[in-house]
Amino acid sequence: MRLRSAALFTVAAALTAAAVTPAAAATGAPAAVATWDVDLGAGEASGVEVTDGSARLDQASAFVAPLDQGGLAEGGQGVPTGLLTLPAQMLPARTDRVDSTVVGDVPAGSTASVDVRGLRANGNWTEWIPSSPGAGTATTTLPEATSQVQARLVLTGGGTAVPSVRTVSLTARPASTLTESTPDTDGAALNYRVFATREGLAGGTTANGHVIADRDHFVALPSRRALSPNGKSDYSVKVCAGNGKCAFAPVWDVGPWNTKDDYWNPSAQRQSWNDLPQGTPQAQAAYKDNYNGGKDQYDRKVANPAGIDLGDGVFWDDLGLKDNSYVTVSYLWTGDVRLSKIVGNDPVDVLAAPDTAAAVVGVAAEGAAVPVECTLTAGGSSWLQIGFGQFVLAAAVPQAGQVQTCAATPTTAATPQATATSAAPTAATAPSTTAPSTTKPTAKAPTPSAG
């Protein structure tokens, strides 16, 4: 009992000391663009309870993930993980580095940390970047300079080790000259051919707090870096099956198999498994090449090469899939085209031409975000082009804002192809066992679902 009390005191003292570090001139840190305390009560919680201004992990509704601290050990035990998405903050000047301090009670066996993201010049958000511990504070370095940032409190714990946070303080530092301009890209969203499994689990709760409905329209990716807040579509994908059908859907869950595998990112930026080629999910490498002894981050034998989970509505209704199979996935937030949300209570048909009688070539889920390339008028209606040979009525995307006029109107839809850098196999020969869910609120590693 004495040792536990001492540990609690040490952590609390260190956190409290860190709270004044950013303001101290003696640190030698660049001058602050802005410093502010976040209103925890205004945050959006998933697996976190906020009472009397303090945020506490709620193990009953948390999802399971391994700890960020200490690296990714083989056979790492998963722990309940809660997220509190905090209000976005406009800044008086651009930043590319945000320091964070967390004050509260963090007993041994639990953690309290901060993810940060920034609004890109094209109106899309960067991915969530976990903070890195430093001398007296934690720091997040963003991939490009921004004037608007958002933080997310991440709490983990298990058993009696339950963290409680009273204050989150953030300090934005001036942008360096290396990130003052937008990164040089070719403008296209990354896309890779990966194995897709059906998530199922109707009635369960996803990592962002969404309650899964029957035949639901969302996807899961194995990293919280691209997890949209509940009801939002900041991170959306386009999934195209071999039958030519495509679906746009938001990322609302974490999985399959792993929870720290942002495989679509360059190897140097990848949170884990940095020795794998970009576009290769760890589960695929484990299943096909016996990577990591054929096991995932929980030391389980990988039964299929899944890199994405599809909600039942996307799997059955939108794509018409009968079994788990390879699909081409476009990670839309990585492109330079601004994403705009589909508004309404039902999925929207994506047509091959700006004509209500045109062939249906895809479906955009309600709540998904689509890349609006240009606008045109045809048949007395306003249309938006969201890809080659892919059109939706403009009324379905009322928040698209000012969009350039289409220079020409393609009349045929192209069959989606994976990028040349994709290392995925060319045939869907893997067994159909559905990948495990990562949303069970238990300290044990998630078990394979029956779907």
XYZ file of C-alpha atoms in Angstrom:
451
model
C 0.000 0.000 0.000
C 2.831 2.336 0.809
C 4.582 1.612 -2.477
C 1.401 2.245 -4.478
C 0.813 5.575 -2.693
C 4.371 6.594 -3.386
C 3.969 5.770 -7.072
C 0.808 7.832 -7.281
C 2.483 10.774 -5.597
C 5.473 10.582 -7.935
C 3.331 10.565 -11.054
C 1.103 13.382 -9.844
C 4.104 15.482 -8.848
C 5.780 14.980 -12.198
C 2.627 15.885 -14.067
C 2.040 18.957 -11.946
C 5.620 20.116 -12.468
C 5.201 19.599 -16.195
C 2.181 21.891 -16.210
C 4.360 24.967 -15.694
C 7.243 23.886 -17.930
C 6.024 25.399 -21.241
C 5.747 28.845 -19.669
C 9.234 28.785 -18.210
C 11.713 30.890 -20.190
C 14.576 28.793 -18.870
C 13.583 25.800 -20.988
C 14.900 27.385 -24.166
C 11.820 26.271 -26.108
C 10.564 28.471 -28.966
C 8.077 31.158 -27.959
C 4.502 29.900 -27.720
C 2.007 30.642 -30.461
C -0.706 29.964 -27.895
C -1.176 28.179 -24.559
C -4.546 27.010 -23.284
C -6.283 24.619 -20.903
C -8.843 22.396 -22.613
C -12.439 22.197 -21.405
C -12.732 18.471 -20.703
C -16.488 18.776 -20.266
C -16.835 19.921 -23.873
C -15.120 16.819 -25.232
C -16.744 13.871 -27.019
C -16.188 10.733 -24.964
C -15.820 7.087 -25.920
C -14.796 4.845 -23.064
C -14.348 7.909 -20.843
C -16.614 9.458 -18.198
C -16.383 13.193 -17.480
C -17.698 14.188 -14.067
C -17.190 17.522 -12.284
C -14.599 18.553 -14.854
C -12.460 15.409 -14.526
C -12.090 12.651 -17.125
C -11.936 9.043 -15.918
C -11.499 5.817 -17.889
C -14.748 3.827 -18.151
C -13.576 0.245 -18.558
C -17.086 -1.013 -19.327
C -17.309 0.961 -22.589
C -13.622 1.171 -23.572
C -12.092 -0.705 -26.509
C -9.032 -2.915 -26.235
C -5.592 -1.903 -27.481
C -1.964 -2.362 -26.398
C -0.119 0.417 -24.615
C 1.699 3.023 -26.709
C 4.499 3.376 -24.209
C 7.387 0.948 -24.330
C 7.047 -0.114 -27.947
C 5.190 -3.071 -29.366
C 6.315 -6.230 -27.638
C 5.458 -9.616 -29.093
C 2.437 -10.980 -27.281
C 1.633 -7.564 -25.802
C -1.440 -7.604 -23.562
C -4.318 -5.368 -24.605
C -5.877 -2.990 -22.093
C -9.143 -1.006 -22.053
C -8.585 2.257 -23.925
C -10.820 5.334 -23.799
C -10.801 8.437 -26.000
C -11.960 11.970 -25.241
C -11.960 14.105 -28.398
C -11.447 17.709 -27.308
C -12.632 20.908 -29.016
C -10.577 22.197 -31.956
C -8.510 25.345 -31.374
C -7.870 28.189 -33.818
C -4.410 29.717 -33.461
C -3.113 33.256 -34.143
C -0.151 31.833 -36.061
C 0.903 28.584 -37.680
C 2.353 25.704 -35.699
C 3.825 22.283 -36.392
C 4.573 21.252 -32.803
C 2.197 21.015 -29.866
C 3.361 20.359 -26.304
C 0.904 18.721 -23.926
C 0.764 18.276 -20.185
C -1.738 16.126 -18.323
C -2.488 16.612 -14.624
C -4.307 13.932 -12.678
C -4.023 10.604 -10.898
C -2.343 8.005 -13.097
C -1.626 4.864 -11.050
C 0.925 2.267 -12.113
C -0.506 0.105 -14.888
C -2.430 2.984 -16.472
C -1.581 5.825 -18.854
C -2.874 9.256 -19.830
C -1.563 10.752 -23.074
C -2.597 13.078 -25.889
C -3.018 12.662 -29.660
C -2.984 15.811 -31.808
C -3.988 16.545 -35.400
C -3.920 19.667 -37.575
C -6.163 21.054 -40.292
C -4.411 20.861 -43.665
C -4.426 23.610 -46.276
C -6.930 21.640 -48.383
C -9.458 21.493 -45.530
C -8.792 17.866 -44.542
C -7.330 16.844 -41.192
C -3.951 15.210 -40.782
C -4.028 11.877 -39.022
C -3.981 11.806 -35.232
C -0.347 11.801 -34.091
C 0.402 10.328 -30.633
C 2.518 12.535 -28.392
C 6.094 11.541 -27.623
C 7.301 11.803 -24.009
C 9.931 14.448 -23.376
C 11.719 16.181 -20.505
C 8.829 17.284 -18.286
C 6.256 17.392 -21.059
C 5.066 15.508 -24.146
C 5.353 16.726 -27.734
C 3.500 16.046 -30.964
C 5.139 16.982 -34.266
C 2.654 17.499 -37.089
C 3.436 16.612 -40.726
C 2.662 20.148 -41.911
C 2.132 23.599 -40.452
C -1.401 24.581 -39.517
C -3.453 27.319 -37.855
C -6.002 24.947 -36.323
C -5.303 21.944 -34.101
C -7.334 19.430 -32.167
C -6.317 17.151 -29.294
C -7.641 13.817 -28.081
C -7.054 12.505 -24.567
C -6.175 8.793 -24.494
C -6.676 6.876 -21.235
C -5.689 3.253 -20.642
C -5.881 1.016 -17.620
C -7.178 -2.242 -16.254
C -8.464 -3.705 -13.011
C -7.912 -1.206 -10.214
C -5.492 0.882 -12.317
C -7.943 3.524 -13.525
C -6.563 6.946 -14.546
C -8.392 10.181 -13.799
C -7.376 13.489 -15.426
C -8.207 16.954 -14.099
C -6.389 19.196 -16.582
C -5.009 19.019 -20.112
C -2.818 21.983 -21.101
C -1.586 22.550 -24.642
C 1.105 24.846 -26.024
C 1.511 25.427 -29.769
C 5.037 26.332 -30.917
C 5.895 28.378 -34.036
C 6.131 26.397 -37.264
C 9.610 25.577 -38.498
C 10.713 26.701 -41.946
C 10.739 23.063 -43.087
C 6.965 22.749 -42.760
C 5.794 26.218 -43.742
C 4.639 24.961 -47.152
C 2.268 22.138 -47.963
C 4.072 18.823 -48.523
C 4.818 18.017 -52.171
C 2.393 15.276 -53.301
C 0.894 14.205 -56.593
C -2.567 14.968 -55.221
C -3.949 11.436 -55.449
C -5.137 9.559 -52.391
C -3.141 6.488 -51.476
C -4.797 3.234 -52.516
C -3.862 -0.398 -51.940
C -5.318 -3.815 -52.590
C -5.950 -5.531 -49.262
C -8.029 -8.380 -47.882
C -11.413 -7.370 -46.449
C -13.437 -9.166 -43.791
C -16.967 -8.595 -42.536
C -17.119 -7.067 -39.052
C -20.705 -7.882 -38.046
C -21.135 -7.414 -34.265
C -24.527 -5.646 -34.528
C -25.403 -4.120 -31.168
C -21.769 -3.743 -30.178
C -19.876 -0.484 -29.799
C -17.008 0.659 -31.991
C -13.813 2.346 -30.796
C -15.296 5.812 -31.399
C -18.483 5.042 -29.457
C -20.782 4.255 -32.402
C -23.390 1.581 -31.635
C -23.388 -0.864 -34.536
C -26.743 -1.193 -36.287
C -27.946 -4.067 -38.459
C -26.396 -3.828 -41.934
C -24.355 -0.807 -40.830
C -22.232 1.312 -43.190
C -18.733 1.943 -41.818
C -15.263 0.394 -41.899
C -12.472 -0.397 -39.450
C -8.749 0.135 -40.029
C -6.036 -1.259 -37.711
C -4.865 2.095 -36.317
C -6.542 4.815 -34.289
C -4.532 7.392 -36.259
C -7.360 7.380 -38.821
C -10.329 6.963 -36.460
C -13.083 9.519 -37.069
C -14.923 10.949 -34.059
C -18.379 9.421 -33.595
C -20.785 10.576 -36.312
C -18.055 12.339 -38.299
C -16.356 11.401 -41.541
C -12.952 13.098 -41.293
C -11.353 9.792 -42.267
C -13.282 7.998 -45.000
C -12.368 5.386 -47.574
C -13.502 4.277 -51.001
C -13.633 0.500 -51.223
C -13.966 -1.149 -54.658
C -14.648 -4.845 -55.131
C -13.657 -7.058 -58.023
C -17.236 -6.949 -59.313
C -16.796 -3.243 -60.144
C -18.929 -1.926 -57.284
C -17.521 0.793 -55.017
C -18.569 2.142 -51.615
C -17.639 5.304 -49.706
C -17.740 4.845 -45.917
C -16.356 6.498 -42.753
C -13.710 4.907 -40.511
C -15.464 4.325 -37.182
C -13.599 1.390 -35.656
C -10.109 0.010 -35.019
C -9.092 -3.399 -36.441
C -8.828 -6.079 -37.770
C -6.155 -8.022 -35.890
C -3.947 -5.054 -34.950
C -4.548 -1.589 -33.520
C -1.228 0.153 -34.267
C -0.738 -0.729 -37.928
C -1.182 2.340 -40.179
C 0.145 0.302 -43.094
C -0.902 2.881 -45.738
C 1.743 5.307 -44.480
C 5.402 5.271 -45.586
C 7.495 2.835 -43.566
C 9.415 5.650 -41.868
C 6.147 7.179 -40.585
C 4.437 3.924 -39.682
C 3.685 3.577 -35.987
C 4.685 -0.094 -35.862
C 6.123 -2.790 -38.147
C 8.388 -0.234 -39.869
C 10.314 -2.908 -41.756
C 7.263 -3.828 -43.874
C 6.657 -2.220 -47.295
C 4.138 0.608 -47.470
C 0.688 -0.774 -48.249
C 1.295 -4.185 -46.688
C -0.831 -4.859 -43.566
C 1.019 -6.701 -40.821
C -1.665 -9.397 -40.801
C -1.063 -10.001 -44.507
C 2.685 -10.368 -43.997
C 2.110 -12.663 -41.025
C -0.351 -14.853 -42.926
C 1.480 -15.001 -46.260
C 5.147 -14.770 -45.229
C 5.182 -15.926 -41.588
C 6.228 -12.390 -40.558
C 6.476 -12.078 -36.761
C 6.181 -15.843 -36.577
C 2.792 -15.651 -38.259
C 1.334 -13.796 -35.267
C -0.331 -10.410 -34.663
C 0.468 -7.862 -31.941
C -1.361 -10.007 -29.355
C 0.724 -13.084 -30.178
C -2.256 -14.777 -31.832
C -1.879 -16.908 -34.945
C -3.172 -14.814 -37.863
C -5.967 -16.760 -39.634
C -6.383 -14.429 -42.621
C -4.502 -11.476 -44.169
C -7.153 -8.825 -43.413
C -6.250 -5.136 -43.659
C -9.794 -3.729 -43.375
C -13.088 -4.707 -41.731
C -16.374 -3.793 -43.458
C -19.696 -3.169 -41.773
C -22.440 -5.525 -42.927
C -24.145 -2.835 -45.009
C -20.944 -2.062 -46.894
C -20.085 -5.753 -47.281
C -23.467 -7.126 -48.388
C -25.510 -4.190 -49.683
C -23.023 -1.717 -51.143
C -20.399 -4.092 -52.553
C -22.498 -7.229 -52.990
C -19.811 -9.442 -51.451
C -20.623 -13.027 -50.556
C -17.395 -13.867 -48.784
C -14.271 -12.189 -47.453
C -12.123 -11.115 -50.397
C -9.514 -8.710 -51.717
C -10.671 -5.150 -52.438
C -9.006 -1.907 -53.521
C -9.087 0.748 -50.795
C -8.500 4.476 -51.332
C -7.578 6.264 -48.097
C -9.312 9.488 -49.083
C -7.891 11.840 -46.415
C -4.378 11.297 -47.832
C -5.267 13.030 -51.105
C -5.266 16.720 -51.929
C -8.975 16.938 -52.796
C -11.109 18.344 -49.989
C -13.553 15.845 -48.487
C -17.204 16.797 -47.980
C -19.827 14.873 -46.031
C -22.828 13.045 -47.468
C -25.906 14.352 -45.637
C -29.144 12.406 -45.246
C -30.621 9.339 -43.625
C -29.926 6.870 -46.438
C -26.984 5.869 -48.627
C -26.631 7.798 -51.890
C -26.216 6.129 -55.281
C -23.048 6.970 -57.178
C -23.826 7.104 -60.894
C -21.651 6.531 -63.965
C -22.808 9.834 -65.524
C -24.606 13.022 -64.385
C -27.974 11.504 -65.235
C -30.540 9.925 -62.896
C -30.985 7.140 -65.455
C -27.254 6.312 -65.520
C -25.885 3.033 -64.182
C -25.223 2.794 -60.453
C -21.488 2.223 -59.976
C -21.259 2.724 -56.237
C -22.841 3.808 -52.982
C -21.876 6.611 -50.581
C -22.950 5.809 -47.037
C -24.814 8.392 -45.044
C -22.121 10.130 -43.018
C -19.299 9.253 -45.418
C -17.052 11.925 -46.903
C -16.377 12.098 -50.630
C -13.692 13.950 -52.643
C -15.556 16.651 -54.560
C -13.518 17.326 -57.696
C -15.839 19.625 -59.664
C -19.462 20.545 -60.372
C -21.662 20.670 -63.458
C -25.303 21.060 -64.421
C -27.085 18.384 -66.462
C -30.752 17.541 -66.960
C -31.764 20.553 -64.906
C -29.898 19.275 -61.815
C -26.588 20.158 -60.172
C -24.055 17.325 -59.951
C -20.720 16.725 -58.294
C -17.959 14.575 -59.725
C -16.283 12.532 -56.975
C -14.067 10.359 -59.159
C -13.606 9.265 -62.750
C -17.044 8.195 -63.984
C -18.542 8.763 -60.509
C -21.226 11.397 -59.885
C -23.705 12.285 -57.126
C -26.439 14.873 -56.967
C -25.107 18.065 -55.400
C -28.032 18.131 -52.974
C -26.546 15.100 -51.206
C -23.401 17.088 -50.335
C -24.686 20.486 -49.161
C -21.430 21.371 -47.375
C -19.214 21.093 -50.455
C -18.843 24.884 -50.654
C -17.414 26.564 -53.739
C -16.303 23.961 -56.264
C -14.712 24.509 -59.666
C -16.725 23.745 -62.790
C -15.910 20.462 -64.506
C -13.882 21.002 -67.681
C -15.197 17.824 -69.300
C -17.641 15.070 -68.479
C -16.305 11.506 -68.504
C -19.014 9.047 -69.537
C -17.545 5.739 -68.429
C -16.337 4.552 -65.066
C -12.853 3.162 -64.712
C -12.180 -0.148 -63.022
C -10.245 0.670 -59.832
C -6.647 -0.495 -59.702
C -4.205 -0.626 -56.833
C -1.092 1.510 -56.893
C 2.121 0.012 -58.192
C 3.546 0.060 -54.686
C 0.909 -2.329 -53.359
C 2.415 -5.601 -52.279
C -0.889 -7.447 -51.953
C -1.387 -10.794 -53.678
C -3.381 -10.933 -56.893
C -5.810 -13.684 -55.940
C -8.259 -13.951 -53.057
C -7.421 -17.433 -51.874
C -7.326 -16.886 -48.118
C -9.792 -18.637 -45.791
C -12.973 -16.800 -44.920
C -12.591 -16.660 -41.155
C -13.572 -13.165 -40.055
C -10.830 -11.178 -38.358
C -11.221 -10.521 -34.656
C -13.006 -7.488 -33.314
C -11.008 -5.034 -31.214
C -13.994 -3.419 -29.547
C -14.711 -5.772 -26.651
C -14.485 -3.856 -23.308
C -12.182 -6.279 -21.551
C -8.544 -6.315 -20.597
C -8.061 -9.534 -22.531
C -7.018 -9.562 -26.150
C -10.080 -9.526 -28.418
C -11.390 -12.858 -29.645
C -12.410 -13.730 -33.207
C -16.000 -12.873 -34.011
C -18.430 -15.461 -35.263
C -19.247 -13.343 -38.341
